[in-house]
């Protein structure tokens, strides 16, 4: 009897330690992804200010897409910019007090996609943008997370998982597997408890390795995005000073340096628009597999940012 009790105690202690290891790794990764998601939404929202300034410039030419070597940054339509800026504003309005992983879920799915979706309709048929802040945010997460929820067999309804209450955002980050986790309670039978602990450890090991990899990838992407955004914000301030403060709105009166600054700003918007489109995580669509990190598109976005800033001689401004 004592041996069985000792085994149970050791099993429970091992399981508790494994769960804590997961929680720490999860909190770190999710906080980083939340930070990235918020930054992306703030960038997208800022496009409204850019549009307001840019539209005042008369006689401006059509600006070409940036091309250098293998890197091409496509142009965008003014309508697209307005859509994402309004949608991003809707989502930002619901982030205060939102569950851990909410903003990160938007980054995982692509903030641009999330912002456009925020202007659509919820599954209830209600316009998402007409909902109050948190409700709009959650409706957008639900629309984005259809795959993760389907894989989880109902998602939030099964939310008494290892996290206590798994959020929709976590489903987007990790995948349907997160909804099918063994919680803290183990069987009262020692041999069954041992098997449950071992099975949970195997899944925790896989998810922790995934979260660590996602965290490292997020840091690389956020560094490139922040550097690009820093340059863009300086250019946006300069363009605002030129057009709004000095009242210079005729392209034909711009100096060469003012024209170059304007063109750079337009292309920085295009670059940021593309970077915020990147879906960091690809859904596994499975309850037994973690999601996949979208390394190809992430690397392409980082390389595009580096190439643009170097070619334009703007790296010193980052």
XYZ file of N, CA and C in Angstrom, residues 48-291:
732
model
N -4.645 54.713 -41.790
C -5.694 55.723 -41.957
C -5.074 57.116 -41.996
N -4.128 57.350 -41.088
C -3.443 58.650 -41.048
C -2.664 58.865 -42.341
N -1.957 57.813 -42.788
C -1.212 57.913 -44.043
C -2.157 58.252 -45.193
N -3.281 57.548 -45.281
C -4.241 57.772 -46.371
C -4.757 59.203 -46.371
N -5.082 59.711 -45.177
C -5.601 61.083 -45.060
C -4.587 62.105 -45.576
N -3.313 61.890 -45.264
C -2.257 62.812 -45.716
C -2.014 62.651 -47.213
N -1.872 61.405 -47.641
C -1.499 61.100 -49.025
C -2.557 61.587 -50.018
N -3.823 61.490 -49.634
C -4.912 61.891 -50.535
C -4.912 63.395 -50.816
N -4.264 64.172 -49.984
C -4.219 65.630 -50.185
C -3.223 66.036 -51.271
N -2.313 65.134 -51.616
C -1.282 65.477 -52.608
C -1.879 65.425 -54.014
N -1.814 66.536 -54.716
C -2.367 66.648 -56.067
C -1.280 66.369 -57.113
N -1.717 65.885 -58.280
C -0.828 65.659 -59.447
C 0.271 64.632 -59.187
N 0.054 63.769 -58.204
C 1.089 62.761 -57.913
C 1.045 61.649 -58.965
N 2.187 61.037 -59.246
C 2.239 59.970 -60.250
C 1.771 58.640 -59.660
N 1.671 57.626 -60.514
C 1.438 56.262 -60.037
C 2.778 55.722 -59.544
N 2.822 55.272 -58.334
C 4.084 54.762 -57.794
C 4.245 53.287 -58.131
N 5.433 52.938 -58.574
C 5.705 51.557 -58.986
C 5.944 50.660 -57.770
N 5.758 49.370 -57.999
C 6.103 48.386 -56.968
C 7.619 48.347 -56.820
N 8.093 48.100 -55.615
C 9.538 47.992 -55.378
C 10.029 46.634 -55.858
N 11.087 46.657 -56.674
C 11.705 45.411 -57.144
C 13.215 45.539 -57.027
N 13.813 44.530 -56.418
C 15.279 44.510 -56.311
C 15.717 43.056 -56.184
N 16.416 42.568 -57.186
C 16.834 41.166 -57.174
C 15.623 40.255 -57.160
N 15.582 39.366 -56.182
C 14.455 38.434 -56.054
C 13.289 39.022 -55.273
N 13.464 40.233 -54.761
C 12.446 40.823 -53.883
C 11.497 41.727 -54.661
N 10.203 41.472 -54.529
C 9.168 42.336 -55.098
C 8.160 42.658 -54.002
N 7.884 43.949 -53.821
C 6.864 44.371 -52.853
C 5.702 44.950 -53.650
N 4.599 44.217 -53.784
C 3.490 44.685 -54.620
C 2.819 45.939 -54.071
N 2.146 46.660 -54.962
C 1.405 47.854 -54.541
C 0.080 47.418 -53.908
N -0.672 48.375 -53.422
C -1.939 48.105 -52.737
C -2.962 49.106 -53.238
N -4.233 48.844 -52.983
C -5.262 49.807 -53.376
C -5.637 50.658 -52.159
N -6.019 51.924 -52.385
C -6.441 52.779 -51.268
C -7.601 52.165 -50.483
N -8.480 51.438 -51.208
C -9.634 50.808 -50.551
C -9.173 49.754 -49.541
N -8.148 48.976 -49.944
C -7.620 47.945 -49.041
C -7.053 48.568 -47.768
N -6.334 49.682 -47.945
C -5.746 50.356 -46.782
C -6.829 50.825 -45.821
N -7.886 51.395 -46.379
C -8.966 51.904 -45.525
C -9.660 50.765 -44.784
N -9.887 49.665 -45.494
C -10.531 48.502 -44.866
C -9.733 47.999 -43.671
N -8.442 47.759 -43.904
C -7.643 47.166 -42.819
C -7.448 48.143 -41.665
N -7.371 49.439 -41.963
C -7.176 50.405 -40.875
C -8.415 50.480 -39.986
N -9.591 50.444 -40.599
C -10.839 50.472 -39.818
C -10.998 49.170 -39.033
N -10.756 48.043 -39.708
C -10.873 46.743 -39.046
C -9.902 46.595 -37.892
N -8.673 47.079 -38.083
C -7.665 47.009 -37.017
C -8.108 47.835 -35.817
N -8.733 48.976 -36.086
C -9.247 49.820 -35.006
C -10.320 49.107 -34.194
N -11.187 48.370 -34.889
C -12.238 47.588 -34.218
C -11.604 46.560 -33.275
N -10.594 45.851 -33.776
C -9.951 44.798 -32.977
C -9.153 45.371 -31.811
N -8.444 46.475 -32.048
C -7.683 47.110 -30.964
C -8.613 47.557 -29.843
N -9.808 47.983 -30.219
C -10.785 48.442 -29.237
C -11.223 47.348 -28.277
N -11.067 46.092 -28.697
C -11.498 44.985 -27.848
C -10.372 44.259 -27.151
N -9.144 44.758 -27.287
C -7.996 44.035 -26.716
C -7.795 44.261 -25.222
N -8.240 45.412 -24.717
C -8.015 45.678 -23.294
C -8.805 44.659 -22.473
N -8.109 43.975 -21.625
C -8.763 42.961 -20.797
C -9.038 41.659 -21.521
N -8.550 41.533 -22.764
C -8.778 40.298 -23.532
C -7.941 39.159 -22.959
N -8.373 37.942 -23.224
C -7.675 36.756 -22.716
C -6.283 36.638 -23.324
N -5.387 36.001 -22.584
C -4.043 35.711 -23.075
C -4.154 34.961 -24.402
N -3.403 35.403 -25.388
C -3.421 34.719 -26.684
C -4.350 35.339 -27.708
N -5.125 36.358 -27.311
C -6.081 36.963 -28.246
C -5.361 37.695 -29.371
N -4.525 38.677 -29.022
C -3.778 39.416 -30.054
C -2.823 38.485 -30.783
N -2.255 37.526 -30.044
C -1.360 36.549 -30.659
C -2.066 35.696 -31.689
N -3.337 35.418 -31.446
C -4.134 34.669 -32.415
C -4.263 35.420 -33.723
N -4.381 36.749 -33.633
C -4.458 37.568 -34.851
C -3.141 37.521 -35.613
N -2.018 37.580 -34.900
C -0.707 37.492 -35.556
C -0.520 36.125 -36.193
N -0.987 35.087 -35.496
C -0.852 33.722 -36.017
C -1.600 33.566 -37.331
N -2.791 34.152 -37.403
C -3.637 34.005 -38.594
C -3.335 35.046 -39.663
N -2.554 36.081 -39.299
C -2.286 37.193 -40.210
C -3.164 38.366 -39.824
N -2.555 39.430 -39.305
C -3.332 40.561 -38.782
C -4.168 41.232 -39.861
N -3.659 41.259 -41.093
C -4.414 41.870 -42.195
C -5.702 41.099 -42.431
N -5.606 39.772 -42.453
C -6.786 38.919 -42.626
C -7.777 39.157 -41.497
N -7.264 39.229 -40.265
C -8.119 39.455 -39.098
C -8.826 40.804 -39.187
N -8.088 41.836 -39.618
C -8.662 43.184 -39.710
C -9.780 43.243 -40.746
N -9.571 42.580 -41.880
C -10.612 42.542 -42.922
C -11.822 41.758 -42.411
N -11.559 40.663 -41.700
C -12.638 39.832 -41.169
C -13.475 40.593 -40.147
N -12.841 41.525 -39.443
C -13.555 42.318 -38.435
C -14.622 43.204 -39.063
N -14.511 43.422 -40.371
C -15.523 44.224 -41.076
C -16.617 43.338 -41.662
N -16.507 42.025 -41.434
C -17.506 41.085 -41.957
C -18.590 40.813 -40.936
N -19.175 39.628 -41.031
C -20.264 39.273 -40.123
C -19.887 38.069 -39.271
N -20.390 38.058 -38.048
C -20.158 36.935 -37.141
C -21.031 35.763 -37.566
N -20.813 34.597 -36.951
C -21.595 33.406 -37.303
C -23.081 33.610 -37.016
N -23.386 34.560 -36.140
C -24.786 34.864 -35.821
C -25.449 35.718 -36.896
N -24.633 36.226 -37.835
C -25.173 37.088 -38.885
C -25.063 38.559 -38.547
N -24.618 38.855 -37.320
C -24.452 40.249 -36.894
C -23.158 40.819 -37.468
N -23.177 42.096 -37.837
C -21.948 42.750 -38.304
C -20.989 42.856 -37.124
N -19.782 42.312 -37.293
C -18.808 42.278 -36.188
C -18.481 43.688 -35.692
N -18.300 44.617 -36.632
C -17.908 45.982 -36.259
C -18.971 46.689 -35.415
N -20.210 46.181 -35.452
C -21.282 46.819 -34.676
C -21.322 46.305 -33.236
N -20.556 45.251 -32.959
C -20.526 44.689 -31.609
C -19.638 45.540 -30.703
N -19.810 45.387 -29.395
C -18.937 46.120 -28.473
C -17.542 45.522 -28.533
N -16.537 46.266 -28.066
C -15.127 45.904 -28.221
C -14.769 44.441 -28.083
N -14.948 43.889 -26.869
C -14.528 42.506 -26.619
C -15.333 41.522 -27.454
N -16.620 41.792 -27.639
C -17.470 40.889 -28.429
C -17.014 40.849 -29.881
N -16.614 42.009 -30.415
C -16.119 42.066 -31.799
C -14.821 41.282 -31.932
N -13.950 41.443 -30.949
C -12.665 40.732 -30.955
C -12.880 39.223 -30.911
N -13.762 38.774 -30.018
C -14.014 37.338 -29.877
C -14.715 36.759 -31.096
N -15.619 37.535 -31.705
C -16.309 37.059 -32.911
C -15.322 36.876 -34.055
N -14.345 37.784 -34.148
C -13.313 37.667 -35.191
C -12.428 36.453 -34.932
N -12.042 36.250 -33.672
C -11.243 35.072 -33.315
C -11.987 33.796 -33.673
N -13.285 33.772 -33.378
C -14.087 32.581 -33.674
C -14.132 32.319 -35.170
N -14.265 33.400 -35.955
C -14.306 33.251 -37.417
C -12.966 32.749 -37.947
N -11.878 33.282 -37.391
C -10.537 32.856 -37.813
C -10.239 31.434 -37.355
N -10.736 31.091 -36.169
C -10.349 29.828 -35.543
C -11.248 28.660 -35.835
N -12.036 28.752 -36.891
C -12.941 27.655 -37.231
C -12.240 26.320 -37.298
N -11.055 26.295 -37.903
C -10.307 25.046 -38.057
C -9.878 24.474 -36.724
N -9.335 25.330 -35.873
C -8.852 24.869 -34.569
C -10.006 24.372 -33.709
N -11.136 25.086 -33.795
C -12.288 24.695 -32.992
C -12.881 23.384 -33.481
N -12.962 23.236 -34.805
C -13.505 21.998 -35.370
C -12.625 20.822 -34.967
N -11.311 21.037 -35.032
C -10.368 19.976 -34.670
C -10.496 19.625 -33.196
N -10.817 20.630 -32.393
C -10.945 20.411 -30.950
C -12.287 19.844 -30.559
N -13.153 19.626 -31.519
C -14.451 19.036 -31.232
C -15.341 19.948 -30.423
N -15.186 21.246 -30.594
C -16.065 22.159 -29.880
C -15.337 23.246 -29.136
N -14.037 23.079 -28.991
C -13.220 24.176 -28.481
C -13.546 24.629 -27.082
N -14.102 25.821 -26.965
C -14.288 26.420 -25.647
C -15.155 25.557 -24.740
N -16.109 24.837 -25.316
C -16.951 23.949 -24.514
C -16.103 22.887 -23.811
N -14.981 22.547 -24.417
C -14.076 21.555 -23.832
C -12.909 22.242 -23.128
N -13.130 23.474 -22.725
C -12.020 24.308 -22.265
C -11.456 23.995 -20.897
N -11.939 22.943 -20.203
C -11.339 22.601 -18.910
C -10.101 21.760 -19.156
N -9.122 22.372 -19.761
C -7.914 21.662 -20.166
C -6.790 21.966 -19.218
N -5.612 21.699 -19.670
C -4.406 21.952 -18.883
C -4.297 23.416 -18.454
N -4.883 24.321 -19.241
C -4.794 25.751 -18.926
C -5.892 26.195 -17.973
N -6.837 25.315 -17.676
C -7.977 25.731 -16.884
C -9.094 26.155 -17.808
N -8.830 27.102 -18.673
C -9.826 27.532 -19.666
C -9.088 27.997 -20.905
N -8.965 27.107 -21.849
C -8.225 27.430 -23.067
C -8.981 28.471 -23.886
N -8.263 29.445 -24.408
C -8.894 30.501 -25.186
C -8.871 30.174 -26.670
N -9.702 30.881 -27.397
C -9.708 30.750 -28.859
C -8.350 31.105 -29.437
N -7.734 32.138 -28.872
C -6.420 32.559 -29.360
C -5.395 31.453 -29.243
N -5.454 30.708 -28.135
C -4.518 29.596 -27.950
C -4.754 28.510 -28.988
N -6.007 28.301 -29.369
C -6.303 27.318 -30.414
C -5.652 27.702 -31.724
N -5.638 29.003 -32.023
C -5.002 29.484 -33.250
C -3.484 29.346 -33.180
N -2.924 29.540 -31.996
C -1.465 29.476 -31.849
C -0.936 28.047 -31.886
N -1.561 27.187 -31.106
C -1.023 25.833 -30.929
C -1.743 24.805 -31.787
N -3.074 24.945 -31.910
C -3.840 23.988 -32.705
C -4.847 23.234 -31.864
N -5.630 22.379 -32.523
C -6.696 21.641 -31.854
C -6.217 20.753 -30.729
N -4.949 20.360 -30.760
C -4.394 19.487 -29.717
C -4.552 20.101 -28.332
N -4.552 21.425 -28.263
C -4.615 22.117 -26.976
C -5.956 21.885 -26.292
N -6.996 21.583 -27.073
C -8.325 21.374 -26.498
C -8.500 19.955 -25.950
N -7.581 19.072 -26.278
C -7.725 17.666 -25.895
C -6.716 17.232 -24.846
N -6.247 18.196 -24.090
C -5.216 17.905 -23.107
C -5.773 17.240 -21.853
N -4.956 16.383 -21.261
C -5.271 15.840 -19.941
C -5.054 16.960 -18.929
N -6.027 17.173 -18.061
C -5.886 18.230 -17.063
C -5.013 17.796 -15.905
N -5.114 18.500 -14.792
C -4.252 18.205 -13.649
C -4.638 16.924 -12.911
N -5.882 16.484 -13.093
C -6.345 15.323 -12.333
C -5.904 14.025 -12.995
N -5.256 13.188 -12.213
C -4.853 11.865 -12.682
C -5.758 10.823 -12.034
N -5.750 9.634 -12.595
C -6.542 8.530 -12.058
C -6.124 8.229 -10.621
N -7.061 7.680 -9.842
C -6.758 7.302 -8.456
C -5.939 6.017 -8.403
N -5.894 5.287 -9.517
C -5.131 4.040 -9.565
C -3.702 4.341 -10.007
N -2.748 3.843 -9.249
C -1.335 4.179 -9.465
C -0.843 3.840 -10.863
N -1.162 2.633 -11.345
C -0.654 2.236 -12.663
C -1.277 3.060 -13.778
N -2.583 3.356 -13.659
C -3.261 4.196 -14.660
C -2.712 5.618 -14.619
N -2.494 6.110 -13.411
C -1.965 7.470 -13.247
C -0.589 7.598 -13.896
N 0.232 6.584 -13.728
C 1.572 6.597 -14.322
C 1.489 6.675 -15.846
N 0.601 5.891 -16.435
C 0.426 5.901 -17.893
C -0.082 7.262 -18.373
N -1.038 7.832 -17.623
C -1.574 9.152 -17.981
C -0.482 10.217 -17.917
N 0.344 10.140 -16.879
C 1.431 11.111 -16.720
C 2.416 11.012 -17.882
N 2.769 9.778 -18.245
C 3.718 9.573 -19.345
C 3.156 10.082 -20.669
N 1.874 9.794 -20.901
C 1.235 10.255 -22.146
C 1.198 11.785 -22.189
N 0.821 12.383 -21.050
C 0.765 13.850 -20.982
C 2.152 14.451 -21.193
N 3.174 13.819 -20.613
C 4.547 14.327 -20.755
C 4.979 14.331 -22.216
N 4.630 13.272 -22.942
C 4.982 13.196 -24.366
C 4.369 14.369 -25.129
N 3.095 14.655 -24.847
C 2.421 15.762 -25.536
C 2.974 17.109 -25.081
N 3.242 17.230 -23.783
C 3.811 18.479 -23.256
C 5.179 18.740 -23.880
N 5.995 17.697 -24.009
C 7.319 17.846 -24.635
C 7.185 18.368 -26.061
N 6.247 17.807 -26.818
C 6.036 18.229 -28.214
C 5.575 19.676 -28.284
N 4.612 20.015 -27.438
C 4.061 21.371 -27.473
C 5.093 22.386 -26.987
N 5.872 22.033 -25.973
C 6.913 22.947 -25.480
C 7.976 23.203 -26.547
N 8.356 22.155 -27.272
C 9.339 22.322 -28.355
C 8.779 23.239 -29.436
N 7.498 23.062 -29.752
C 6.831 23.914 -30.748
C 6.776 25.362 -30.266
N 6.370 25.560 -29.010
C 6.255 26.914 -28.463
C 7.603 27.626 -28.426
N 8.654 26.878 -28.104
C 9.995 27.473 -28.083
C 10.405 27.914 -29.487
N 10.131 27.064 -30.465
C 10.457 27.393 -31.856
C 9.644 28.592 -32.340
N 8.348 28.617 -31.981
C 7.482 29.737 -32.374
C 7.965 31.032 -31.734
N 8.360 30.967 -30.470
C 8.850 32.151 -29.755
C 10.095 32.719 -30.440
N 11.033 31.848 -30.799
C 12.261 32.295 -31.467
C 11.950 32.909 -32.834
N 11.021 32.296 -33.555
C 10.630 32.814 -34.872
C 9.927 34.154 -34.726
N 9.056 34.259 -33.728
C 8.340 35.514 -33.467
C 9.318 36.643 -33.201
N 10.361 36.370 -32.423
C 11.345 37.411 -32.089
C 12.055 37.926 -33.334
N 12.403 37.021 -34.242
C 13.048 37.419 -35.502
C 12.110 38.287 -36.336
N 10.864 37.856 -36.435
C 9.890 38.578 -37.256
C 9.566 39.943 -36.644
N 9.378 39.966 -35.327
C 9.053 41.227 -34.654
C 10.192 42.233 -34.784
N 11.422 41.747 -34.723
C 12.585 42.631 -34.870
C 12.570 43.310 -36.240
N 12.303 42.534 -37.296
C 12.256 43.086 -38.657
C 11.068 44.030 -38.821
N 9.918 43.643 -38.267
C 8.716 44.473 -38.378
C 8.899 45.792 -37.633
N 9.462 45.737 -36.436
C 9.685 46.954 -35.641
C 10.665 47.897 -36.332
N 11.722 47.327 -36.910
C 12.711 48.149 -37.620
C 12.058 48.871 -38.792
N 11.249 48.140 -39.561
C 10.551 48.735 -40.708
C 9.567 49.798 -40.239
N 8.847 49.502 -39.167
C 7.858 50.443 -38.644
C 8.515 51.719 -38.121
N 9.677 51.597 -37.497
C 10.392 52.787 -37.005
C 10.724 53.739 -38.153
N 11.200 53.169 -39.260
C 11.528 53.984 -40.441
C 10.253 54.606 -41.008
N 9.194 53.803 -41.087
C 7.903 54.284 -41.619
C 7.351 55.436 -40.780
N 7.392 55.316 -39.453
C 6.834 56.361 -38.592
C 7.583 57.683 -38.761
N 8.890 57.621 -38.977
C 9.668 58.847 -39.229
C 9.257 59.474 -40.553
N 9.098 58.624 -41.561
C 8.682 59.124 -42.875
C 7.263 59.700 -42.824
N 6.381 59.028 -42.097
C 4.997 59.502 -41.986
C 4.958 60.870 -41.308
N 5.780 61.050 -40.283
C 5.853 62.352 -39.595
C 6.361 63.432 -40.545
N 7.383 63.100 -41.344
C 7.929 64.065 -42.312
C 6.889 64.424 -43.372
N 6.176 63.407 -43.860
C 5.154 63.652 -44.884
C 4.029 64.506 -44.315
N 3.658 64.239 -43.072
C 2.620 65.032 -42.413
C 3.047 66.479 -42.243
N 4.294 66.689 -41.854
C 4.812 68.056 -41.706
C 4.780 68.800 -43.033
N 5.172 68.090 -44.098
C 5.230 68.704 -45.429
C 3.840 69.086 -45.930
N 2.918 68.145 -45.849
C 1.591 68.334 -46.451
C 0.644 69.110 -45.542
N 0.627 68.773 -44.261
C -0.334 69.396 -43.340
C 0.195 70.722 -42.791
N 1.404 70.699 -42.226
C 1.915 71.904 -41.572
C 2.316 72.998 -42.559
N 3.061 72.618 -43.616
C 3.493 73.645 -44.573
C 2.463 73.863 -45.677
N 1.491 72.947 -45.779
C 0.427 73.104 -46.782
C 0.872 72.846 -48.207
N 1.972 72.145 -48.389
C 2.488 71.847 -49.727
C 1.786 70.600 -50.257
N 0.879 70.777 -51.209
C 0.080 69.641 -51.677
C 0.198 69.387 -53.179
N 0.966 70.208 -53.891
C 1.139 70.006 -55.335
C 2.447 69.261 -55.583
N 2.329 68.054 -56.112
C 3.507 67.216 -56.383
C 4.541 67.951 -57.230
N 4.080 68.748 -58.162
C 4.990 69.461 -59.064
C 5.856 70.489 -58.334
N 5.447 70.864 -57.134
C 6.226 71.820 -56.346
C 7.156 71.134 -55.342
N 7.061 69.817 -55.256
C 7.929 69.077 -54.329
C 9.370 69.109 -54.834
N 10.321 69.214 -53.913
C 11.736 69.084 -54.289
C 12.028 67.604 -54.549
N 13.183 67.326 -55.132
C 13.553 65.926 -55.395
C 13.600 65.109 -54.103
N 14.126 65.708 -53.050
C 14.221 64.972 -51.776
C 12.830 64.732 -51.180
N 11.921 65.683 -51.384
C 10.547 65.508 -50.894
C 9.819 64.432 -51.691
N 10.095 64.381 -52.995
C 9.495 63.330 -53.831
C 10.010 61.954 -53.415
N 11.308 61.872 -53.154
C 11.902 60.598 -52.740
C 11.336 60.154 -51.391
N 11.205 61.099 -50.473
C 10.647 60.791 -49.154
C 9.213 60.276 -49.282
N 8.439 60.894 -50.177
C 7.051 60.471 -50.395
C 6.999 59.068 -50.994
N 7.831 58.835 -52.007
C 7.867 57.506 -52.638
C 8.290 56.437 -51.629
N 9.286 56.756 -50.816
C 9.731 55.806 -49.785
C 8.604 55.484 -48.804
N 7.835 56.508 -48.438
C 6.722 56.300 -47.500
C 5.680 55.367 -48.102
N 5.352 55.604 -49.372
C 4.380 54.752 -50.077
C 4.863 53.300 -50.091
N 6.135 53.102 -50.377
C 6.671 51.741 -50.458
C 6.830 51.105 -49.076
N 7.085 51.913 -48.058
C 7.127 51.390 -46.689
C 5.748 50.895 -46.261
N 4.712 51.616 -46.653
C 3.338 51.171 -46.373
C 3.080 49.830 -47.060
N 3.510 49.720 -48.316
C 3.331 48.465 -49.062
C 4.062 47.315 -48.374
N 5.274 47.588 -47.902
C 6.071 46.563 -47.228
C 5.404 46.124 -45.924
N 4.968 47.083 -45.124
C 4.305 46.759 -43.858
C 2.984 46.035 -44.088
N 2.260 46.450 -45.115
C 0.989 45.801 -45.480
C 1.234 44.320 -45.760
N 2.311 44.034 -46.517
C 2.666 42.646 -46.846
C 3.115 41.884 -45.602
N 3.921 42.529 -44.763
C 4.423 41.850 -43.564
C 3.287 41.488 -42.608
N 2.305 42.371 -42.492
C 1.175 42.103 -41.593
C 0.210 41.065 -42.169
N 0.396 40.728 -43.443
C -0.404 39.665 -44.062
C 0.103 38.282 -43.682
N 1.365 38.215 -43.273
C 2.001 36.910 -43.040
C 1.277 36.134 -41.938
N 0.881 34.930 -42.292
C 0.255 34.011 -41.349
C 1.390 33.251 -40.664
N 1.691 33.607 -39.430
C 2.847 33.003 -38.763
C 2.668 31.510 -38.515
N 1.416 31.111 -38.350
C 1.124 29.720 -37.997
C 0.158 29.114 -39.006
N 0.462 27.908 -39.458
C -0.413 27.174 -40.377
C -1.113 26.077 -39.592
N -2.429 26.041 -39.663
C -3.210 25.087 -38.872
C -2.941 23.646 -39.280
N -2.782 22.787 -38.275
C -2.609 21.356 -38.552
C -3.959 20.711 -38.851
N -5.053 21.361 -38.373
C -6.389 20.803 -38.573
C -6.568 19.472 -37.874
N -5.770 19.228 -36.840
C -5.771 17.923 -36.180
C -5.761 18.081 -34.668
N -6.357 17.101 -33.979
C -6.338 17.129 -32.512
C -5.120 16.409 -31.957
N -4.328 15.829 -32.828
C -3.158 15.073 -32.359
C -1.837 15.723 -32.758
N -1.899 16.778 -33.550
C -0.680 17.442 -34.021
C -0.694 18.915 -33.633
N 0.493 19.455 -33.372
C 0.601 20.903 -33.171
C 0.564 21.576 -34.542
N 0.318 22.873 -34.547
C 0.342 23.630 -35.802
C 1.762 23.688 -36.364
